[in-house]
Short mmCIF file of C-alpha atoms and ligand atoms in Angstrom, two decimals:
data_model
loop_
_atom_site.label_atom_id
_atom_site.label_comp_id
_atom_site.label_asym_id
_atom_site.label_seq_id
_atom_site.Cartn_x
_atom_site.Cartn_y
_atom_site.Cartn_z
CA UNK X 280 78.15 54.05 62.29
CA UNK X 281 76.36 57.02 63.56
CA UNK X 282 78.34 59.31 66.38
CA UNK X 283 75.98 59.40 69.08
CA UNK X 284 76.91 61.93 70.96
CA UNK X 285 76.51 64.58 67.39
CA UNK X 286 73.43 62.68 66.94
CA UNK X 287 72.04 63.71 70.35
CA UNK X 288 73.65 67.56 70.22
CA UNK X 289 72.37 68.21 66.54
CA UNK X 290 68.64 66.52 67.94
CA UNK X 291 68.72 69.25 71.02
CA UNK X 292 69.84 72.28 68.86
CA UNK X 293 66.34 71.26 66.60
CA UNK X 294 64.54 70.35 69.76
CA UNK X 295 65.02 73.75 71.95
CA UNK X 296 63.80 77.17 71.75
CA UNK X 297 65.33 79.55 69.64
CA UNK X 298 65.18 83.10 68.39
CA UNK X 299 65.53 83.89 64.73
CA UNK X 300 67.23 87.38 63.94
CA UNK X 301 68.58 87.48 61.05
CA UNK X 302 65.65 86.53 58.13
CA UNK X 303 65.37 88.29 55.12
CA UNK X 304 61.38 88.09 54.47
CA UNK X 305 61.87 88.28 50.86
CA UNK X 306 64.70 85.54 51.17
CA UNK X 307 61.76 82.95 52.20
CA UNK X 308 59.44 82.97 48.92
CA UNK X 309 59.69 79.75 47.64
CA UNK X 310 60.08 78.97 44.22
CA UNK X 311 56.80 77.58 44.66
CA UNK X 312 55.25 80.38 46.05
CA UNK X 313 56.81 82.74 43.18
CA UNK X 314 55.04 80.80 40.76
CA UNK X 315 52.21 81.09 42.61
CA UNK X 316 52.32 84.74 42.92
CA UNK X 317 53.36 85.42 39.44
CA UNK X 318 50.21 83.57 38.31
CA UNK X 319 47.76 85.58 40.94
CA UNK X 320 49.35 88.74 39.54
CA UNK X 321 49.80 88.01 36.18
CA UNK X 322 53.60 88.92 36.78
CA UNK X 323 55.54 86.95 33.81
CA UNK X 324 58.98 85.51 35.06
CA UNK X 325 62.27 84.57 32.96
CA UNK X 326 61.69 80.48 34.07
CA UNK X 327 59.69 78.21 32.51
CA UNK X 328 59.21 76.38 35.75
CA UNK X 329 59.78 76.02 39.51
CA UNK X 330 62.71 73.55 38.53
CA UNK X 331 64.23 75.55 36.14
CA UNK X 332 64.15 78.40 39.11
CA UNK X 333 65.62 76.43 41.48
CA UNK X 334 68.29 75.25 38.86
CA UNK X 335 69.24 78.97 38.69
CA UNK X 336 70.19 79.02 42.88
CA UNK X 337 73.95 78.43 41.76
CA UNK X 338 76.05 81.76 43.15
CA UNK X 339 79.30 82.26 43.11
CA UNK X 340 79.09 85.18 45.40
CA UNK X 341 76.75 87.73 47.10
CA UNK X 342 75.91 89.61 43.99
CA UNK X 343 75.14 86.65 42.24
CA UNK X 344 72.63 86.10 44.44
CA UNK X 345 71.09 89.33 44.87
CA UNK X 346 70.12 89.31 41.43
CA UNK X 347 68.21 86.49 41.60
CA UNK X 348 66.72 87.44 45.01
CA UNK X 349 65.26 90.83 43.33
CA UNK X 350 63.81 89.26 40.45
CA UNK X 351 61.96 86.55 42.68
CA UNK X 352 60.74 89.76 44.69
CA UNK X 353 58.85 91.15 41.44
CA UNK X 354 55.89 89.26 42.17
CA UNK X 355 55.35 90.59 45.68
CA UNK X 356 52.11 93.71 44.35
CA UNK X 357 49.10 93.53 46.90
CA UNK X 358 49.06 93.12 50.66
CA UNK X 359 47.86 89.59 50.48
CA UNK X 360 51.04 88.67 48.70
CA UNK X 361 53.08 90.27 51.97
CA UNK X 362 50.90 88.39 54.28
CA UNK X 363 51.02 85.38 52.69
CA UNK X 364 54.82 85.36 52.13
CA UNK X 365 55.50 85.82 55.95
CA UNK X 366 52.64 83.39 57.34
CA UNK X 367 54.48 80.79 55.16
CA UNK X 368 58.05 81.80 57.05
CA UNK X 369 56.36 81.61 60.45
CA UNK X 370 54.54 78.12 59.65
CA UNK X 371 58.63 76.96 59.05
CA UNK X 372 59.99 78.70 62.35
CA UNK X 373 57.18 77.35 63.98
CA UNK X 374 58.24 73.61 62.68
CA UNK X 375 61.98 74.89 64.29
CA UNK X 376 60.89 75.83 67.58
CA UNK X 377 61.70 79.68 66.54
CA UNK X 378 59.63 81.46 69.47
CA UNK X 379 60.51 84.99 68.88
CA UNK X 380 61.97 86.05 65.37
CA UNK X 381 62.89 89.80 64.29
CA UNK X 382 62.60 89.93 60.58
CA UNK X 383 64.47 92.02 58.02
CA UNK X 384 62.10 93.47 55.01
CA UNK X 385 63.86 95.33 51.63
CA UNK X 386 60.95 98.01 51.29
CA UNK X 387 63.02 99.85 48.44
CA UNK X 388 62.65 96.94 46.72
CA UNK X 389 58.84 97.24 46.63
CA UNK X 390 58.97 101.22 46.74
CA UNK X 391 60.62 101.20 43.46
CA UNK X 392 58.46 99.27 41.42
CA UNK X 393 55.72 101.02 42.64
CA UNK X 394 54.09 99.08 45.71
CA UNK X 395 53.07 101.35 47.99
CA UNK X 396 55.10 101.63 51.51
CA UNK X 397 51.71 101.31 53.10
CA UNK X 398 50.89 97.72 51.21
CA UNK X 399 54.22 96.54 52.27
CA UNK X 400 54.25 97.16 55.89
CA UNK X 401 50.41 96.30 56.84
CA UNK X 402 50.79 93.17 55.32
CA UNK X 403 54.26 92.06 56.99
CA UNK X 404 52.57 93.22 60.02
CA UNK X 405 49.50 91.96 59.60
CA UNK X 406 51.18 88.55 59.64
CA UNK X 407 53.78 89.07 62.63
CA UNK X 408 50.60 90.18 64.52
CA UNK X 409 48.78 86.89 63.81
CA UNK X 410 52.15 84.98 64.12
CA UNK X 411 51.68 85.85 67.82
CA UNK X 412 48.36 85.30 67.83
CA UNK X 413 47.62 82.44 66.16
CA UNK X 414 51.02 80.53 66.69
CA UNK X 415 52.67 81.89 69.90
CA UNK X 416 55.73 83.44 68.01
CA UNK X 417 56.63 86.99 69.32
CA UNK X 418 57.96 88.92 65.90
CA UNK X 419 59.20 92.18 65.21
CA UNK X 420 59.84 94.21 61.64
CA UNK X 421 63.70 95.68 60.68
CA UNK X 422 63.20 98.14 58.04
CA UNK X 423 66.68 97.41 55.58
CA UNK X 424 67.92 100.58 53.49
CA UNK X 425 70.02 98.67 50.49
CA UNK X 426 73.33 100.30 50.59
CA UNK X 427 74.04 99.84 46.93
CA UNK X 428 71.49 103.00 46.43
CA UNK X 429 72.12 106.41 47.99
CA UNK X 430 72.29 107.73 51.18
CA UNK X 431 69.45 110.02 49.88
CA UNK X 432 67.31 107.85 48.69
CA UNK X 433 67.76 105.98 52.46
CA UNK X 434 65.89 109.35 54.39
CA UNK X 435 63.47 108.89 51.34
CA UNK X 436 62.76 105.78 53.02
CA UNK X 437 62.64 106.42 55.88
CA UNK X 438 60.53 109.48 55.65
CA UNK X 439 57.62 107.23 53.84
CA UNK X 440 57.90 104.45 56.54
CA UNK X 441 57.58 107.08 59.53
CA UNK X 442 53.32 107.12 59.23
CA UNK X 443 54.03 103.41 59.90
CA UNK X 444 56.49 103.85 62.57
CA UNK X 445 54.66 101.60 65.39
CA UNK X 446 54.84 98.56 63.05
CA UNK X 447 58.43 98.34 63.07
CA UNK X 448 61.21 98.08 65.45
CA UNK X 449 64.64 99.30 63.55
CA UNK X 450 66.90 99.69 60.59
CA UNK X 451 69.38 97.52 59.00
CA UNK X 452 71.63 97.92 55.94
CA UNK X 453 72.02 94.65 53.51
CA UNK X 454 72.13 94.53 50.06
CA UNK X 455 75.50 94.73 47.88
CA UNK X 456 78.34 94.95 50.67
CA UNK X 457 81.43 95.85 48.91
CA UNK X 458 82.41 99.45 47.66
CA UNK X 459 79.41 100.66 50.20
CA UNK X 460 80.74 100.73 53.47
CA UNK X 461 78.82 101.57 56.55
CA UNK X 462 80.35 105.53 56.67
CA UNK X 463 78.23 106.25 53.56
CA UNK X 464 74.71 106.01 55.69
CA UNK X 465 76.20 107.57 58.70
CA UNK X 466 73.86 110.89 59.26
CA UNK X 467 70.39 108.56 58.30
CA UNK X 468 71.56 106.13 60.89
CA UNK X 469 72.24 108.87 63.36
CA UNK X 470 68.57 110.62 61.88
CA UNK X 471 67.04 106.86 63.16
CA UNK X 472 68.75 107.02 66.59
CA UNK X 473 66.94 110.14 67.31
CA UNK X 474 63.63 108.56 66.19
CA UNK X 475 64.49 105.56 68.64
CA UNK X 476 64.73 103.11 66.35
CA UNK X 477 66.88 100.02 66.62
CA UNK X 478 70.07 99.61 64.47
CA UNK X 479 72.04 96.34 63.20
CA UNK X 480 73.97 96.53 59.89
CA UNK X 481 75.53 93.62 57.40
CA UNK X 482 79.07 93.84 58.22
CA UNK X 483 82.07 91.50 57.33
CA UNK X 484 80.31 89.31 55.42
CA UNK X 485 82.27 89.63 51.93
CA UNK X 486 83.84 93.15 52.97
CA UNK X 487 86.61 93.55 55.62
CA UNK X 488 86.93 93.50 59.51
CA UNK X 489 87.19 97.68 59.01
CA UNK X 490 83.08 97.86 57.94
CA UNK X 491 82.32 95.98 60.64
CA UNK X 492 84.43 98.62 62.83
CA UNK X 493 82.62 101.25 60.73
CA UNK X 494 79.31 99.96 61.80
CA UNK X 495 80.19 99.67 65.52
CA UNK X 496 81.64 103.17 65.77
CA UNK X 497 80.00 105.16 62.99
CA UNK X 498 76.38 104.08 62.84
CA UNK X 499 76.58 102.40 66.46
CA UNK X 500 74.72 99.40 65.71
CA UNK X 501 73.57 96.96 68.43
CA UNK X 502 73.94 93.92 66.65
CA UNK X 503 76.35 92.87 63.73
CA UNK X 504 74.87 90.52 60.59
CA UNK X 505 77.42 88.18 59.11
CA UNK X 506 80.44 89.61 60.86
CA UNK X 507 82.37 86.61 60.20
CA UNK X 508 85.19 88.74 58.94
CA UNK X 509 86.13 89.96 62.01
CA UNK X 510 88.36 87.04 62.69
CA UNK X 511 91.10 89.17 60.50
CA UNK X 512 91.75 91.51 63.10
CA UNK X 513 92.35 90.47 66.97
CA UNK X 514 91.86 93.79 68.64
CA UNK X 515 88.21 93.76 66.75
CA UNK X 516 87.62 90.44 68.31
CA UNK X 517 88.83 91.57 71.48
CA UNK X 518 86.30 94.17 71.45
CA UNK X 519 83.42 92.02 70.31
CA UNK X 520 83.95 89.50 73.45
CA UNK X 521 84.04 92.61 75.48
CA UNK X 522 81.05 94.25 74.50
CA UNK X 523 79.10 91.01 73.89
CA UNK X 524 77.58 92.95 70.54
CA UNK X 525 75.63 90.33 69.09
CA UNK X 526 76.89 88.74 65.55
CA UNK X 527 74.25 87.41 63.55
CA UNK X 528 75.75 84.52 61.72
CA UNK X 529 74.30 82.46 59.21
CA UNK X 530 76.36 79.49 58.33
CA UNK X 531 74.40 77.72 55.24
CA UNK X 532 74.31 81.44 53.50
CA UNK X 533 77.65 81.66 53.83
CA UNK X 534 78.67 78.05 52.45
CA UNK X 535 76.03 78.96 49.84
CA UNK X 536 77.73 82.25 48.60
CA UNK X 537 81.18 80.64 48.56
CA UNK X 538 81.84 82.92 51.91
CA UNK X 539 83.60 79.94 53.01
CA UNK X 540 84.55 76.87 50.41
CA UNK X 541 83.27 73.96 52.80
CA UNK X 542 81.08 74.01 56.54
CA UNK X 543 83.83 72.44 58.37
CA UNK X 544 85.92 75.47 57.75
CA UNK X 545 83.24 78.10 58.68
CA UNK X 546 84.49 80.11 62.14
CA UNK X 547 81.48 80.45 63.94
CA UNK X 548 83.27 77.66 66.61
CA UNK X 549 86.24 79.96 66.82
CA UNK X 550 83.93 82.69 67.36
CA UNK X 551 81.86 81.53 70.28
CA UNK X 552 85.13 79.89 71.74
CA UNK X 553 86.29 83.12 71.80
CA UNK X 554 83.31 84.52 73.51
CA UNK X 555 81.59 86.51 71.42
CA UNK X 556 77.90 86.73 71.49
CA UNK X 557 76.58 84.70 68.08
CA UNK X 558 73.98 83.68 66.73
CA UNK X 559 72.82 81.31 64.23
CA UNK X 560 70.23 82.38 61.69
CA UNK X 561 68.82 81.62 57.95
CA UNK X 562 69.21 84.71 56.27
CA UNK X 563 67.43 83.58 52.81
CA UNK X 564 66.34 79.78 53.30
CA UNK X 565 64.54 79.42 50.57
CA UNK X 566 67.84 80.01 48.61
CA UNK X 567 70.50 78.35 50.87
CA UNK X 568 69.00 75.41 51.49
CA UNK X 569 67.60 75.12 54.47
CA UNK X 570 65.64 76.70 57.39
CA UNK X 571 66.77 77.71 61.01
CA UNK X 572 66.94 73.77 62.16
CA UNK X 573 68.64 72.90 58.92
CA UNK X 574 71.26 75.57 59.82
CA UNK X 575 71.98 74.58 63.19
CA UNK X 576 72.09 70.79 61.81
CA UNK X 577 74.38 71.33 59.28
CA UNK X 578 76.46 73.26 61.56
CA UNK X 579 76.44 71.06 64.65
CA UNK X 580 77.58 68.21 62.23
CA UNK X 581 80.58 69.74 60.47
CA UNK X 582 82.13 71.35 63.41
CA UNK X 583 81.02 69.20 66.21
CA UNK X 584 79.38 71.69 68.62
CA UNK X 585 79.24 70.27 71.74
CA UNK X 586 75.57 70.57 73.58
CA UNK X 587 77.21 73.52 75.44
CA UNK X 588 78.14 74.96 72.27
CA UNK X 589 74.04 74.57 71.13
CA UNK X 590 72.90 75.32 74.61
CA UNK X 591 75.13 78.72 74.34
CA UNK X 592 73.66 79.52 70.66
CA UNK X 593 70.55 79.53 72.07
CA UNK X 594 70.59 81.40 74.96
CA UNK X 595 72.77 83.98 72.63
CA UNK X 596 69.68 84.24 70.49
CA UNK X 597 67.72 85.62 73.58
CA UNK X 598 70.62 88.13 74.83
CA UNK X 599 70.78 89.32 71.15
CA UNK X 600 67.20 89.68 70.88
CA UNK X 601 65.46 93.21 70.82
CA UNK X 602 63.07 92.79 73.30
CA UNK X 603 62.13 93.97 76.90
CA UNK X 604 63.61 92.49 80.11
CA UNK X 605 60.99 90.90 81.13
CA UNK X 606 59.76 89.28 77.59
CA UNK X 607 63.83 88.05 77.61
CA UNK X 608 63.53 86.54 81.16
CA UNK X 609 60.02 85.00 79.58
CA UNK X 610 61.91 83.33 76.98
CA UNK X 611 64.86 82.14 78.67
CA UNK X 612 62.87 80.66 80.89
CA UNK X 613 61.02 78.85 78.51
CA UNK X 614 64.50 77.90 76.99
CA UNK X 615 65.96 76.47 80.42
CA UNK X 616 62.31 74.51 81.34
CA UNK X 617 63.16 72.93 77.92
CA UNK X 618 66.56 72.08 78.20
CA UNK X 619 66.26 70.40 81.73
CA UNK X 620 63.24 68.42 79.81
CA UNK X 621 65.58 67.66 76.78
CA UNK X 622 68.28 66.64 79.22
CA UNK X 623 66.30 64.37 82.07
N1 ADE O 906 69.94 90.74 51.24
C1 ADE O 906 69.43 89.52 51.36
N2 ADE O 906 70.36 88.66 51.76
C2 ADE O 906 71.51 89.36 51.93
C3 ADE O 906 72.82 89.03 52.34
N3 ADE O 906 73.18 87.80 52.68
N4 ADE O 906 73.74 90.02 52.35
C4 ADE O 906 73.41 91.26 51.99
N5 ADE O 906 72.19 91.61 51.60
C5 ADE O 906 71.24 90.67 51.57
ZN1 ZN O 907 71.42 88.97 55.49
#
C-alpha cells in the first residue's frame, strides 16, 4: 500500500515553484540529441547507437563521468547547436515548474576544439533570453573555468568572455575535483570579484570538507555546489548554518557517481535539519537519470521529507538565487500563492 502522506509531499515538491541552480548545460544533451547533432555536423561518435550511448552511463566515480560528458560535448560546433541544446533544458524545467534557473556552461570545453567564445555564449543566451520570453522562466549564464587545466589558461578565459560580459552573471569551478583544490584559482577568482561577477565553486563533492573551506575563505564564493562533504567537520557546518551560504546539492548525481552507495543514505536531511541553506538541483540529468522533479521525487521518497522539508527546499532555492530583491520577493510570492493553492 501506498504511504499517503509521501505520496502527497513528493506530489507538492513536483507541483510548486522552484529555482534550478545548479545545471550543467552540457550535462542536458540527450543521447538523442547527440545523435542528432553528430549527424547535422557530420561529427562521427565512438557508439553505434543512442542505446549503446546510454549503455555507456555506468560511472564509478566523477572522472568516469567526465569523460563521457566531454565526448558527448564534441558535437556542440554552430550557434544553433547551443540554442537548441538549452531550449530543450528549459522545455524540461518548464514541465518541473523551474521558474528561474541559473545555468552553468564549460566554455573551455568549446574554446579548445575550436568553437569560437562568441558562438558559445550568443547561442546559450539567445535561448535564456527566449526562455523568458517565450516560457516565463527568468535564466541567467555561470561561466565554469575546469579546474583540471591551469590557472592560466582560466584568465585566458576569462579575458575572451569579457566582450560578452552582459550575457553572463558569474564564475564557477567544476570539472575534475580532486588534486585541484580551490587555492589553485585564487588570484582569477579575486580578478572576477573586481569585474563584479558572481562566484560559486564545486566543493566537497568527492574532495574534503577543507576545499569547501578553501572556497569560502579563499575565492569567497556565495554559493557552494555539492558540498555534501562538509558533514566531516562540525565547526564547517556550524559556519554554514550561520552564514546561510547556499549548498547546491544534487542528490541523483551523487547516487549516480557512487558519492553515496544508496539515496536513503544521502545527507541532504541532516543538512537542512541542521539549518543550512540547500538546495536541490540536477546537475547533468541527462546522465543521472532524471530532471529537477525526478530529483526531488527520488529524494522525498528515500528520506521521507516532510512537506516542511519540500516547502523549505523551495523557498531555499529563491534565497540562494542570484537575483535582485525585488525579482526574489516576485518569486516567493509566486511560491507562497502556490503553496496555499496546493494546500487548500
Ligand atoms: N561538470 C559537470 N558535472 C560535474 C560535476 N558533477 N562535478 C564536477 N564537474 C562537473
Ligand atoms: Zn556540478
Amino acid at each position: 500500500m501506498k504511504n499517503s502522506a509521501v505520496e502527497r509531499d513528493v506530489a507538492l515538491a513536483r507541483a510548486i515553484p522552484k529555482a534550478e541552480l545548479h545545471i550543467h548545460i552540457e550535462g542536458s544533451l540527450e543521447p538523442e540529441l547527440i545523435f542528432a547533432l553528430a549527424q547535422r555536423n557530420g561529427v562521427k561518435l565512438p557508439y553505434d547507437s543512442v542505446q549503446a550511448l546510454r549503455t555507456a552511463y555506468a560511472f564509478t566515480d566523477l572522472q568516469s563521468f567526465l569523460d563521457i560528458y566531454y565526448a558527448g560535448a564534441s558535437v556542440l560546433l554552430q550557434e544553433a547547436d547551443f540554442y537548441d541544446m538549452a531550449w530543450a533544458y528549459f522545455l524540461r524545467a518548464q514541465a518541473d515548474h523551474v521558474i528561474h534557473a541559473e545555468l552553468f556552461f564549460d566554455p573551455q570545453t568549446h574554446t579548445a576544439r575550436g568553437v569560437p567564445m562568441a558562438t558559445v555564449i550568443q547561442g546559450l543566451s539567445r535561448a535564456c533570453a527566449d526562455a523568458k520570453a517565450q516560457l516565463g522562466i527568468s535564466a541567467a549564464l555561470i561561466l565554469c573555468f575546469l579546474r583540471h587545466l591551469s590557472e592560466e589558461d582560466a584568465f585566458a578565459t576569462l579575458e575572451a568572455a569579457l566582450p560578452y560580459r552582459e550575457h553572463f552573471i558569474g564564475v564557477g569551478l567544476d570539472s575534475s575535483e580532486l588534486g585541484h583544490p580551490p587555492e589553485k584559482f585564487q588570484r582569477v577568482f579575486a580578478r572576477c570579484r573586481e569585474l563584479g561577477l558572481r562566484a560559486v565553486a564545486h566543493a566537497g563533492e568527492e574532495g574534503p570538507a577543507e576545499y569547501i573551506w578553501q572556497a569560502i575563505d579563499g575565492l569567497q564564493v556565495q554559493r557552494i555546489d555539492h558540498g555534501v562533504a562538509c558533514l566531516e567537520d562540525p565547526l564547517l557546518m556550524a559556519e554554514l548554518a550561520y552564514t546561510r551560504l547556499p549548498l547546491t546539492v544534487c542528490p541523483l548525481s551523487n547516487l549516480k557517481l557512487c558519492v553515496v552507495k544508496d539515496l536513503a543514505e544521502h545527507p541532504l536531511k541532516k543538512m537542512l535539519d541542521a539549518g543550512l541553506c540547500v538546495t536541490v538541483n540536477s546537475d547533468d540529468p541527462a546522465y543521472f537519470g532524471g530532471y529537477l522533479n525526478a530529483n526531488f521525487e527520488q529524494t522525498v521518497r528515500a528520506l521521507a521529507l516532510s512537506e516542511a522539508d519540500v516547502v523549505q527546499l523551495a523557498r531555499n532555492s529563491f534565497e540562494a538565487s542570484f537575483v535582485t530583491d525585488a525579482e526574489r520577493a516576485a518569486m516567493r510570492q509566486t511560491l507562497e500563492r502556490a503553496l496555499a493553492e496546493a494546500t487548500a
